[in-house]
Coordinates of C-alpha atoms in Angstrom, one line a residue:
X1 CA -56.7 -64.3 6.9
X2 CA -56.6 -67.0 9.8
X3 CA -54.4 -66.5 13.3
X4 CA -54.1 -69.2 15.2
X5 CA -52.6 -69.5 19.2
X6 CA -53.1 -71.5 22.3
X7 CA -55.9 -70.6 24.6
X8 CA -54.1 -69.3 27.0
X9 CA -53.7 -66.2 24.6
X10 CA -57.0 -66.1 23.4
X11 CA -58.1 -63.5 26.5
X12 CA -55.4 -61.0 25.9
X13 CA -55.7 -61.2 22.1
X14 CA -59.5 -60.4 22.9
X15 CA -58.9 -57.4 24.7
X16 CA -56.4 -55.6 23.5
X17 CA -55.9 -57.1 19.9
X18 CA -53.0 -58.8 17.7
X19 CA -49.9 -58.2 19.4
X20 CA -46.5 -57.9 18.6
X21 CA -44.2 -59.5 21.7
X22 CA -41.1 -57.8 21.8
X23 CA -39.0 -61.2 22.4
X24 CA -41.2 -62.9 20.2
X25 CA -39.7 -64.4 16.4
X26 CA -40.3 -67.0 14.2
X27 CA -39.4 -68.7 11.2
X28 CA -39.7 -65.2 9.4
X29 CA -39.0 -62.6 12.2
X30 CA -40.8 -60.7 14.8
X31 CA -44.3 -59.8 13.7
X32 CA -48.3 -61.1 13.4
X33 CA -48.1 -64.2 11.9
X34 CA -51.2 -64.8 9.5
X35 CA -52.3 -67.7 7.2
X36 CA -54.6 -68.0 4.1
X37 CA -55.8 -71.6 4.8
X38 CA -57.0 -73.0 8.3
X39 CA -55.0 -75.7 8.3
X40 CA -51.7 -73.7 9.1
X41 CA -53.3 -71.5 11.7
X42 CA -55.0 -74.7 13.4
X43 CA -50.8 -75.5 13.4
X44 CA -50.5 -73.0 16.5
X45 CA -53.5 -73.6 18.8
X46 CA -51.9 -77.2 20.7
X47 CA -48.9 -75.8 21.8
X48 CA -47.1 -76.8 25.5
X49 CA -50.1 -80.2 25.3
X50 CA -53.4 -78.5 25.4
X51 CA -55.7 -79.6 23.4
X52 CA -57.7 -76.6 23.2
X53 CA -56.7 -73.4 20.9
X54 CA -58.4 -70.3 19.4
X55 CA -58.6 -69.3 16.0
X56 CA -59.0 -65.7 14.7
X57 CA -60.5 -64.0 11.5
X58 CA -58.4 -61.0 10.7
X59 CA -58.6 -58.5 8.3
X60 CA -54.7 -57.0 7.1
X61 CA -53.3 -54.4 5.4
X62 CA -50.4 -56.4 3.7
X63 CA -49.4 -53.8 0.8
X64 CA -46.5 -54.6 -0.9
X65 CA -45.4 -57.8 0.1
X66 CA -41.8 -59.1 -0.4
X67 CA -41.6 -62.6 -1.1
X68 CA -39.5 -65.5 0.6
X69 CA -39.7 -69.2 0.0
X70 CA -36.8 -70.1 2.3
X71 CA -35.9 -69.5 6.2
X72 CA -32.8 -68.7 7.7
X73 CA -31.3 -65.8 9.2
X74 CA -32.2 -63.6 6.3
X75 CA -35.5 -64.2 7.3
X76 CA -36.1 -64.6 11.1
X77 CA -34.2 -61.6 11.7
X78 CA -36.8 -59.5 10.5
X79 CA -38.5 -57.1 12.5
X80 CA -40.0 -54.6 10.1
X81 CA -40.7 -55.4 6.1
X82 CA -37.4 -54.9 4.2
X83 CA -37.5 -51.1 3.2
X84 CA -40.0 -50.3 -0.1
X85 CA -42.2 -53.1 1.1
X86 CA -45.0 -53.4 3.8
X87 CA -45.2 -56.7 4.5
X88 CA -43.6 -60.3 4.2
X89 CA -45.0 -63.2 2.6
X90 CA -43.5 -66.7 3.2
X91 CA -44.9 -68.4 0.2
X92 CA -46.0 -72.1 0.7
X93 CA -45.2 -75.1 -1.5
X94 CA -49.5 -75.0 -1.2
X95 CA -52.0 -72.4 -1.8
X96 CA -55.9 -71.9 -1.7
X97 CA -57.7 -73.0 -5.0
X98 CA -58.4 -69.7 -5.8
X99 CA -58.9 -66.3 -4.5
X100 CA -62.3 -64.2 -4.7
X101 CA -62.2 -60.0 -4.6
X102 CA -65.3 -58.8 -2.9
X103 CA -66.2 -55.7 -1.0
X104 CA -66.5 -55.1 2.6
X105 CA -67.0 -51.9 4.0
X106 CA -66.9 -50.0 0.7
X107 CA -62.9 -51.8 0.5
X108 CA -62.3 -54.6 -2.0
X109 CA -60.5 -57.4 -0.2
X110 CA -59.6 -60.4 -1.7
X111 CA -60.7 -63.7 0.5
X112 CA -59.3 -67.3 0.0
X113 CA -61.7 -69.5 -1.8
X114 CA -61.4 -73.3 -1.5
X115 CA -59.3 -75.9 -0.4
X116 CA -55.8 -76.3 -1.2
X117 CA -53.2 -76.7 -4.4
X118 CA -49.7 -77.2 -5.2
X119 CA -48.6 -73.6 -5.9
X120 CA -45.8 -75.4 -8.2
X121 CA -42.7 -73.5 -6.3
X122 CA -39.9 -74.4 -4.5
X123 CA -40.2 -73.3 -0.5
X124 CA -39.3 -74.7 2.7
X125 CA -43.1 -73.5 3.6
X126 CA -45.8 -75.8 3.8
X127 CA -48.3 -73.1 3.4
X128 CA -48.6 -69.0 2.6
X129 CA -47.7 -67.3 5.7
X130 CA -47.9 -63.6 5.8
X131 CA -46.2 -61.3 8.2
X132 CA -47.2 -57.7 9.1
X133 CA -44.4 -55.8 11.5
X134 CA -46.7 -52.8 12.6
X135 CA -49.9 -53.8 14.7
X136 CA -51.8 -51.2 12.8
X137 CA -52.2 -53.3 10.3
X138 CA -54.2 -56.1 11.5
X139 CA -57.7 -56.1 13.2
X140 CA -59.5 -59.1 14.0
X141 CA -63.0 -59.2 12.1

């Protein structure tokens, strides 16, 4: 899955990995934000005029994934993954063409193939986000 920030991040993220800022939220809550198409990470990198960002490959732990197709406060007030559930999805009124299931370090993952389709539902989301609330979860590839 793609991350996408500003360059002025890009050194920390580096370092010491994906980060969870503790006065940090968004349209779905407090977590690593995470994108199966490009062109909704590429979305992050020109924040406050620069016209230079940074885009990550990074391998996540999702789980089970509770779906929402609308934001509000139900939504950004999240800081963990509602309780039986690992992760958040924010699923996007588009969606890669397909996904492929291949293995990578003796793990199947499942990597998004393609460019993108209507995914035929109803969402204030452009595109799948995905949210993981524990750091552990994420490493950059």
């Amino acid at each position: 899955l793609w991350h996408g920030t500003n360059i002025a991040v890009a050194a920390p993220i580096l370092t010491s990995g994906l980060r969870i800022m503790p006065h940090s939220s968004g349209r779905v809550g407090s977590g690593i934000y995470l994108a199966s198409m490009q062109e909704k990470s590429a979305q992050y990198t020109c924040y406050y005029g620069s016209k230079y960002g940074c885009m990550f490959l990074a391998e996540a732990a999702l789980g089970k994934m509770h779906t929402v197709t609308s934001d509000g406060h139900h939504a950004s007030s999240l800081k963990k993954a509602p309780k039986g559930y690992d992760s958040v999805r924010a699923v996007g009124t588009n969606e890669p063409t397909n996904w492929k299931t291949m293995n990578i370090d003796n793990r199947k993952v499942q990597l998004p193939q393609g460019g993108s389709k209507p995914s035929n539902v109803s969402s204030s989301f452009g595109h799948d986000e995905f949210l993981a609330y524990e750091e552990a979860q994420v490493r950059l590839r």
